[in-house]
Short mmCIF file of C-alpha atoms in Angstrom, two decimals:
data_model
loop_
_atom_site.label_atom_id
_atom_site.label_comp_id
_atom_site.label_asym_id
_atom_site.label_seq_id
_atom_site.Cartn_x
_atom_site.Cartn_y
_atom_site.Cartn_z
CA MET H 217 33.62 -16.54 6.31
CA ALA H 218 35.74 -19.71 6.47
CA GLN H 219 35.88 -21.73 3.27
CA PRO H 220 33.53 -24.75 3.58
CA GLN H 221 35.18 -28.18 3.51
CA GLN H 222 32.12 -29.92 2.12
CA GLN H 223 32.30 -30.70 -1.61
CA VAL H 224 29.74 -30.50 -4.42
CA ILE H 225 27.84 -33.77 -4.94
CA PRO H 226 26.76 -34.81 -8.49
CA GLU H 227 23.60 -36.53 -7.17
CA ASP H 228 22.31 -33.10 -6.11
CA PHE H 229 21.77 -32.36 -9.81
CA SER H 230 19.88 -35.51 -10.72
CA ASP H 231 16.84 -33.61 -12.04
CA SER H 232 15.99 -30.24 -13.58
CA ALA H 233 14.82 -28.79 -10.25
CA ALA H 234 18.46 -28.00 -9.42
CA TRP H 235 18.99 -25.73 -12.41
CA THR H 236 15.55 -24.17 -12.00
CA TRP H 237 16.44 -23.21 -8.41
CA ILE H 238 19.86 -21.87 -9.51
CA ALA H 239 18.29 -19.73 -12.25
CA LYS H 240 15.73 -18.39 -9.79
CA HIS H 241 18.45 -17.29 -7.35
CA GLU H 242 20.86 -15.77 -9.91
CA ARG H 243 20.69 -12.33 -8.26
CA VAL H 244 20.48 -13.40 -4.62
CA SER H 245 23.48 -12.79 -2.35
CA VAL H 246 25.62 -15.92 -1.99
CA ALA H 247 26.44 -14.92 1.59
CA ASP H 248 22.72 -14.71 2.41
CA LEU H 249 22.08 -18.10 0.82
CA ARG H 250 24.95 -19.68 2.76
CA LEU H 251 23.61 -18.16 5.98
CA LYS H 252 20.13 -19.50 5.28
CA TYR H 253 21.01 -23.03 4.12
CA GLY H 254 24.47 -23.67 5.63
CA LEU H 255 25.81 -27.09 4.59
CA GLU H 256 22.36 -28.53 3.90
CA ARG H 257 22.09 -30.61 0.76
CA PRO H 258 21.29 -30.11 -2.03
CA TYR H 259 21.51 -26.35 -1.45
CA PHE H 260 25.21 -26.36 -0.65
CA SER H 261 25.97 -27.82 -4.09
CA TRP H 262 23.54 -25.49 -5.83
CA ILE H 263 24.86 -22.36 -4.13
CA SER H 264 28.40 -23.41 -5.08
CA GLN H 265 27.45 -23.14 -8.75
CA LEU H 266 26.14 -19.61 -8.25
CA GLU H 267 29.34 -18.69 -6.45
CA ALA H 268 31.56 -20.18 -9.16
CA LYS H 269 29.76 -18.29 -11.92
CA ARG H 270 30.05 -14.97 -10.14
CA LYS H 271 33.76 -15.39 -9.44
CA TYR H 272 34.92 -17.20 -12.55
CA ALA H 273 32.53 -16.42 -15.42
CA ARG H 274 35.34 -14.99 -17.53
CA LYS H 275 37.84 -17.69 -16.61
CA PHE H 276 35.70 -20.70 -17.53
CA GLY H 277 33.36 -19.10 -20.08
CA PRO H 278 31.46 -21.71 -22.14
CA LEU H 279 31.50 -24.35 -19.38
CA PHE H 280 28.68 -22.52 -17.58
CA GLU H 281 26.46 -22.98 -20.64
CA LYS H 282 27.11 -26.73 -20.48
CA GLN H 283 25.89 -27.00 -16.87
CA TRP H 284 29.35 -28.07 -15.77
CA LEU H 285 29.52 -28.86 -12.06
CA PHE H 286 32.18 -26.74 -10.39
CA PRO H 287 33.85 -27.79 -7.13
CA THR H 288 34.40 -25.43 -4.23
CA SER H 289 37.51 -23.69 -2.99
CA LEU H 290 41.11 -24.12 -4.17
CA PRO H 291 40.62 -26.27 -7.29
CA LEU H 292 39.03 -23.32 -9.10
CA GLU H 293 41.77 -20.88 -8.10
CA GLN H 294 44.57 -23.20 -9.21
CA SER H 295 43.01 -24.53 -12.39
CA SER H 296 43.69 -23.40 -15.91
CA SER H 297 41.31 -21.00 -17.62
CA TYR H 298 39.26 -22.07 -20.63
CA ALA H 299 41.66 -20.15 -22.91
CA THR H 300 44.91 -21.54 -21.47
CA ALA H 301 43.49 -25.08 -21.46
CA TRP H 302 42.61 -24.69 -25.13
CA PHE H 303 46.19 -23.58 -25.88
CA LYS H 304 47.65 -26.59 -24.06
CA ALA H 305 45.52 -28.88 -26.21
CA THR H 306 47.18 -27.43 -29.34
CA LEU H 307 50.54 -28.71 -28.07
CA VAL H 308 49.35 -32.33 -27.97
CA THR H 309 49.58 -34.20 -31.28
CA THR H 310 49.25 -37.83 -30.18
CA PRO H 311 45.98 -39.81 -30.49
CA TYR H 312 46.08 -40.79 -26.80
CA SER H 313 46.62 -38.61 -23.73
CA ILE H 314 46.50 -38.88 -19.94
CA ASP H 315 45.94 -36.04 -17.49
CA LEU H 316 47.70 -37.28 -14.34
CA CYS H 317 46.40 -34.54 -12.02
CA ALA H 318 43.08 -33.51 -13.55
CA GLY H 319 41.75 -31.29 -10.74
CA MET H 320 38.43 -29.74 -11.72
CA GLY H 321 38.87 -31.05 -15.28
CA ILE H 322 39.26 -28.02 -17.54
CA ASP H 323 42.50 -29.29 -19.11
CA SER H 324 41.05 -32.77 -19.62
CA TYR H 325 38.00 -31.19 -21.23
CA ALA H 326 40.20 -29.33 -23.73
CA LEU H 327 42.45 -32.34 -24.38
CA SER H 328 39.44 -34.59 -24.98
CA ARG H 329 38.01 -32.27 -27.64
CA ARG H 330 40.95 -32.59 -30.02
CA PRO H 331 39.70 -33.87 -33.42
CA GLU H 332 42.52 -36.42 -33.72
CA LEU H 333 41.89 -37.86 -30.24
CA GLN H 334 41.12 -41.56 -29.89
CA GLU H 335 41.00 -41.75 -26.09
CA HIS H 336 41.79 -39.54 -23.10
CA TRP H 337 42.23 -40.64 -19.49
CA ALA H 338 41.65 -38.22 -16.60
CA ASN H 339 43.13 -39.09 -13.21
CA GLU H 340 42.61 -37.12 -10.00
CA LEU H 341 43.93 -38.02 -6.54
CA ASN H 342 41.01 -36.40 -4.68
CA PRO H 343 38.03 -38.83 -4.89
CA ASP H 344 35.44 -36.04 -4.56
CA LEU H 345 36.93 -34.19 -7.52
CA ALA H 346 37.20 -37.46 -9.46
CA GLN H 347 33.48 -38.00 -8.86
CA LEU H 348 32.74 -34.61 -10.39
CA LEU H 349 35.05 -35.42 -13.31
CA GLN H 350 33.07 -38.56 -14.03
CA HIS H 351 29.88 -36.49 -14.09
CA ASN H 352 31.30 -33.66 -16.21
CA LEU H 353 33.22 -35.90 -18.63
CA PRO H 354 31.06 -39.06 -18.83
CA ASN H 355 32.68 -40.33 -22.02
CA LEU H 356 36.22 -40.35 -20.63
CA LYS H 357 38.18 -42.89 -18.65
CA VAL H 358 38.37 -41.46 -15.10
CA SER H 359 40.35 -42.75 -12.13
CA SER H 360 41.32 -41.59 -8.66
CA ALA H 361 44.85 -42.56 -7.61
CA PRO H 362 48.26 -41.03 -6.86
CA ALA H 363 50.01 -40.42 -10.18
CA GLU H 364 53.02 -42.37 -8.90
CA GLU H 365 50.90 -45.52 -8.67
CA LEU H 366 49.63 -45.48 -12.25
CA PHE H 367 52.60 -47.01 -14.06
CA GLY H 368 51.13 -50.52 -13.96
CA PRO H 369 47.58 -49.51 -14.95
CA ILE H 370 48.91 -47.31 -17.77
CA GLU H 371 50.95 -50.16 -19.23
CA ALA H 372 47.92 -52.46 -19.05
CA TRP H 373 45.78 -49.82 -20.79
CA LYS H 374 48.41 -49.35 -23.50
CA GLN H 375 48.63 -53.07 -24.09
CA ALA H 376 44.84 -53.47 -24.28
CA LEU H 377 44.53 -50.70 -26.89
CA ASN H 378 47.84 -51.42 -28.63
CA ILE H 379 49.22 -47.95 -27.81
CA GLY H 380 52.89 -47.33 -28.51
CA PRO H 381 54.86 -44.77 -26.48
CA GLU H 382 54.99 -42.47 -29.51
CA ASP H 383 51.15 -42.39 -29.54
CA LEU H 384 50.79 -41.14 -25.96
CA THR H 385 51.26 -37.78 -24.22
CA LEU H 386 51.27 -37.40 -20.43
CA TYR H 387 50.07 -34.09 -19.03
CA VAL H 388 50.83 -33.24 -15.41
CA ASP H 389 49.89 -30.22 -13.32
CA PRO H 390 51.69 -30.86 -10.01
CA ASP H 391 50.20 -29.71 -6.72
CA ARG H 392 52.10 -26.61 -5.61
CA ARG H 393 50.42 -26.22 -2.20
CA THR H 394 51.15 -29.56 -0.52
CA SER H 395 52.90 -27.98 2.47
CA GLY H 396 50.34 -25.19 2.90
CA ASN H 397 52.47 -22.62 1.08
CA LYS H 398 52.57 -22.17 -2.67
CA ALA H 399 55.79 -23.66 -4.07
CA HIS H 400 57.59 -22.33 -7.13
CA SER H 401 60.36 -24.91 -7.41
CA ILE H 402 59.64 -28.23 -9.10
CA GLU H 403 61.49 -29.85 -6.19
CA HIS H 404 58.60 -29.06 -3.84
CA THR H 405 55.61 -30.24 -5.87
CA VAL H 406 53.58 -33.46 -5.93
CA PRO H 407 53.89 -35.63 -7.94
CA HIS H 408 57.66 -35.13 -7.95
CA LEU H 409 58.48 -34.60 -11.61
CA PRO H 410 62.30 -34.78 -11.31
CA SER H 411 62.23 -38.30 -9.84
CA LEU H 412 59.39 -39.62 -12.04
CA GLN H 413 60.27 -38.11 -15.41
CA ARG H 414 62.51 -40.99 -16.57
CA GLN H 415 59.76 -43.59 -16.08
CA TRP H 416 57.15 -41.33 -17.64
CA LEU H 417 59.31 -40.75 -20.73
CA GLU H 418 59.72 -44.51 -21.14
CA CYS H 419 55.95 -44.81 -20.91
CA ALA H 420 54.94 -41.95 -23.21
CA HIS H 421 58.01 -40.33 -24.82
CA THR H 422 56.30 -36.91 -24.39
CA ILE H 423 55.45 -35.07 -21.16
CA ILE H 424 53.77 -31.66 -20.94
CA SER H 425 53.87 -30.14 -17.47
CA LYS H 426 52.33 -26.96 -16.08
CA HIS H 427 54.27 -24.79 -13.63
CA SER H 428 53.89 -21.61 -11.62
CA PRO H 429 54.62 -18.38 -13.52
CA MET H 430 57.14 -17.75 -10.75
CA ALA H 431 59.06 -20.96 -11.47
CA SER H 432 62.64 -20.70 -12.72
CA LEU H 433 63.18 -21.13 -16.46
CA GLU H 434 66.70 -22.34 -15.73
CA GLU H 435 65.33 -25.06 -13.46
CA LEU H 436 62.86 -26.22 -16.11
CA LYS H 437 65.61 -26.31 -18.74
CA GLN H 438 67.38 -28.93 -16.64
CA LEU H 439 64.51 -31.40 -16.94
CA GLN H 440 65.32 -34.48 -18.97
CA GLY H 441 64.68 -34.00 -22.68
CA CYS H 442 63.28 -30.48 -22.28
CA THR H 443 62.47 -29.46 -25.84
CA ALA H 444 60.39 -26.30 -25.30
CA ILE H 445 59.10 -23.93 -22.61
CA TYR H 446 56.02 -21.80 -23.23
CA VAL H 447 55.51 -18.68 -21.13
CA VAL H 448 51.75 -18.08 -21.31
CA GLU H 449 50.02 -14.73 -20.83
CA PHE H 450 46.26 -14.15 -20.72
CA LEU H 451 44.26 -11.07 -19.70
CA GLY H 452 47.43 -9.10 -19.06
CA GLU H 453 48.97 -11.61 -16.63
CA CYS H 454 51.59 -14.32 -16.94
CA LYS H 455 49.43 -17.33 -16.03
CA GLU H 456 51.67 -20.38 -16.31
CA LEU H 457 54.78 -22.01 -17.72
CA LEU H 458 54.42 -25.11 -19.88
CA CYS H 459 57.35 -27.45 -20.31
CA VAL H 460 57.49 -30.04 -23.09
CA GLN H 461 59.82 -33.04 -22.64
CA ARG H 462 60.62 -35.75 -25.15
CA LYS H 463 62.67 -38.88 -24.79
CA ASN H 464 66.26 -38.67 -26.08
CA TRP H 465 65.98 -34.95 -26.87
CA ALA H 466 69.48 -33.45 -26.60
CA VAL H 467 69.14 -29.95 -28.14
CA ALA H 468 68.71 -26.78 -26.06
CA PRO H 469 65.00 -25.98 -25.55
CA ASP H 470 63.16 -23.27 -27.44
CA ILE H 471 61.66 -20.54 -25.27
CA HIS H 472 58.30 -19.30 -26.55
CA THR H 473 56.41 -16.21 -25.43
CA VAL H 474 52.66 -16.76 -25.82
CA VAL H 475 49.98 -14.09 -25.50
CA ILE H 476 46.47 -15.52 -25.73
CA LEU H 477 43.98 -12.90 -26.88
CA GLN H 478 41.11 -15.37 -27.15
CA GLU H 479 40.60 -18.94 -28.31
CA GLU H 480 42.40 -19.51 -31.63
CA ASP H 481 43.92 -16.00 -31.48
CA VAL H 482 47.48 -16.15 -30.15
CA ARG H 483 50.62 -14.06 -30.52
CA LEU H 484 53.84 -16.06 -30.27
CA PHE H 485 57.51 -15.10 -30.21
CA THR H 486 60.37 -17.61 -30.08
CA THR H 487 63.63 -16.46 -28.56
CA ASN H 488 66.85 -17.00 -30.49
CA THR H 489 69.51 -17.97 -27.95
CA ALA H 490 72.22 -16.59 -30.27
CA ALA H 491 70.70 -13.10 -30.43
CA THR H 492 72.97 -10.03 -30.34
CA PRO H 493 73.36 -8.49 -26.84
CA ILE H 494 71.12 -5.49 -26.20
CA SER H 495 72.41 -1.91 -25.86
CA HIS H 496 71.78 -0.10 -22.57
CA THR H 497 71.26 3.60 -21.95
CA GLY H 498 70.53 6.05 -19.17
CA GLN H 499 68.96 8.56 -21.57
CA ILE H 500 65.22 8.61 -22.26
CA HIS H 501 64.15 9.15 -25.88
CA THR H 502 60.84 9.98 -27.57
CA PHE H 503 59.17 6.61 -26.96
CA LEU H 504 59.11 4.06 -24.16
CA VAL H 505 58.41 0.38 -24.72
CA GLN H 506 57.41 -1.90 -21.85
CA PRO H 507 57.51 -5.68 -22.37
CA GLY H 508 54.36 -7.53 -21.32
CA PRO H 509 54.56 -9.98 -18.41
CA ALA H 510 55.17 -13.05 -20.59
CA LEU H 511 57.83 -11.37 -22.71
CA SER H 512 59.53 -10.16 -19.53
CA LYS H 513 59.50 -13.64 -18.00
CA SER H 514 60.76 -15.38 -21.13
CA GLY H 515 63.63 -12.94 -21.65
CA GLY H 516 62.59 -12.52 -25.28
CA HIS H 517 62.35 -8.75 -24.93
CA GLU H 518 66.05 -8.25 -25.54
CA GLU H 519 65.96 -9.91 -28.95
CA LEU H 520 62.57 -8.54 -30.03
CA LEU H 521 63.00 -4.93 -28.92
CA GLY H 522 66.73 -4.77 -29.48
CA GLY H 523 66.14 -5.94 -33.03
CA MET H 524 63.90 -2.88 -33.52
CA GLY H 525 66.68 -0.57 -32.42
CA ALA H 526 65.31 0.14 -28.95
CA LYS H 527 67.74 0.46 -26.04
CA LYS H 528 67.19 -0.94 -22.57
CA LEU H 529 67.23 1.55 -19.72
CA VAL H 530 69.84 0.76 -17.09
CA THR H 531 67.13 0.48 -14.44
CA GLY H 532 64.20 -1.92 -14.59
CA ASN H 533 62.82 -3.64 -17.68
CA LEU H 534 61.90 -0.66 -19.83
CA TYR H 535 63.12 0.30 -23.31
CA THR H 536 63.42 3.61 -25.09
CA SER H 537 63.63 4.55 -28.77
CA GLU H 538 63.69 7.58 -31.07
CA HIS H 539 61.44 5.69 -33.49
CA LEU H 540 57.97 4.33 -32.78
CA PRO H 541 58.03 0.51 -32.74
CA ALA H 542 55.30 -1.35 -34.60
CA PRO H 543 52.22 -2.27 -32.51
CA ASN H 544 52.40 -5.71 -30.94
CA GLU H 545 50.42 -7.42 -28.16
CA LEU H 546 53.71 -8.57 -26.64
CA TYR H 547 54.54 -5.08 -25.34
CA GLU H 548 53.07 -1.64 -24.53
CA ARG H 549 54.17 1.57 -26.27
CA TYR H 550 54.26 5.06 -24.76
CA GLU H 551 55.02 8.53 -26.08
CA VAL H 552 57.07 10.62 -23.66
CA ILE H 553 55.30 13.90 -22.82
CA GLU H 554 57.55 15.30 -20.10
CA ILE H 555 60.64 14.38 -18.10
CA ALA H 556 60.72 16.13 -14.72
CA LYS H 557 62.35 16.10 -11.34
CA PRO H 558 60.31 14.25 -8.67
CA TYR H 559 56.89 15.89 -8.17
CA LYS H 560 57.75 18.75 -10.55
CA ILE H 561 55.60 17.71 -13.54
CA GLN H 562 54.30 20.82 -15.30
CA THR H 563 51.87 19.24 -17.75
CA PRO H 564 48.31 19.35 -16.36
CA VAL H 565 47.15 15.80 -15.60
CA ASP H 566 44.41 14.65 -13.25
CA ARG H 567 44.35 10.90 -14.04
CA ALA H 568 47.26 8.53 -14.65
CA ALA H 569 48.64 5.13 -13.85
CA ILE H 570 51.77 5.15 -11.71
CA GLU H 571 54.70 2.74 -11.77
CA ARG H 572 57.90 3.03 -9.80
CA ILE H 573 61.21 1.63 -11.06
CA GLY H 574 63.94 1.89 -8.45
CA PHE H 575 62.08 4.84 -6.89
CA PRO H 576 61.97 4.83 -3.07
CA GLU H 577 58.34 5.85 -2.47
CA HIS H 578 55.26 3.66 -2.92
CA PRO H 579 52.86 4.46 -5.80
CA ASP H 580 50.12 5.31 -3.27
CA VAL H 581 52.40 7.94 -1.73
CA ILE H 582 53.33 9.26 -5.17
CA ARG H 583 49.67 9.52 -6.18
CA GLU H 584 48.78 11.37 -2.98
CA LYS H 585 51.62 13.86 -3.39
CA LEU H 586 50.78 14.49 -7.06
CA LYS H 587 47.05 14.71 -6.24
CA ILE H 588 46.01 12.61 -9.24
CA ASN H 589 43.44 9.84 -9.61
CA GLU H 590 43.85 6.43 -11.22
CA GLY H 591 43.75 6.48 -15.02
CA ARG H 592 44.85 4.50 -18.05
CA GLU H 593 45.57 6.87 -20.95
CA MET H 594 48.46 8.59 -19.15
CA LYS H 595 51.18 6.97 -17.08
CA ILE H 596 53.84 8.31 -14.75
CA PHE H 597 57.03 6.32 -14.39
CA ALA H 598 58.81 7.27 -11.15
CA MET H 599 62.38 6.17 -11.80
CA LYS H 600 65.85 6.21 -10.42
CA LEU H 601 68.43 6.06 -13.21
CA GLY H 602 71.82 5.73 -11.58
CA THR H 603 71.83 8.36 -8.84
CA GLN H 604 69.21 10.55 -10.52
CA LYS H 605 65.54 10.37 -9.55
CA GLN H 606 62.98 11.57 -12.08
CA MET H 607 59.40 11.25 -13.22
CA ILE H 608 58.40 10.58 -16.81
CA LEU H 609 54.88 11.47 -17.94
CA ALA H 610 53.92 9.38 -20.95
CA ARG H 611 50.83 8.77 -23.09
CA ARG H 612 49.81 5.16 -23.72
CA LEU H 613 49.65 4.39 -27.45
CA ASP H 614 48.12 0.90 -27.26
#
């Protein structure tokens, strides 16, 4: 079914009948409801809330209890989760903040709940989304304009409230799909951070920007006054990169690995750029250690795992050690059970995860040949170390 272009309308929730209808249809098929009501109002808006809850209950959590109005389509896919929005808010220390590209509003919601906040401004280019923002965040200043056109209004706002640049943080989540394809480079996003950053730093002195987890750390480091980059992981995935810029900052940026377990429960590791180079090996020892997605992206695995005495295998991003490393949410630990030639594993196993590292055949092919089902406790690493292909059966310890 093609994604509907119509957007959710706040007026469709003007009385309690809306939420009564939504509660009544909690278990009804969304596809059946769409077929029955089509684009008819207010049902289109009501059905959209059912659809959002079924797809994104874990991502947005408590917002469903607050009867937040969720838009349709792409804004929900691109937006931050409740947990990552909360973490971003911990990075803002100024009494005033502006979200230049607010989208569906989850980041503005988190930024506006900071105890030290005096005022937050949410701006969104799309007028339909801005209308929903005004409904969901009625106590905030909300506007709908291109971020590039806000310099004058921001200065007027600062003057009216006597806000100095040191009291203001700008948050920007650039659009990465303006040309129809998802962009990873900051050169292909809107608003264009590289050309606007100088004016923004004069206006606020601090910018926090959100980027694709596929963006280049080296590219972000080149941004003016880049003081820190946070590589953020949640639910086992690297979700986003956050770049903090400050006016007149001239020191190399810190690179932080962040694993969010839940709100107010975070594991953080800061990479030391002067760390000792890691040792490499082609020999597999008693234990394997696999960096999590954020630690892999940040490059902090070499310092963290090398400092524990682990050695990096010459293929892929996997470490091995004779000694069991301490448990840590930043990486996974495995005990090696058997090292075998391809498809010659002798240990009985009927369920295992499969990962290939330099191995020519796809995991689906490997699974079929080994005649094993998907599992979590055991894992088979199909590897090619140098010219030698082998399979390592390991038990997950975490």
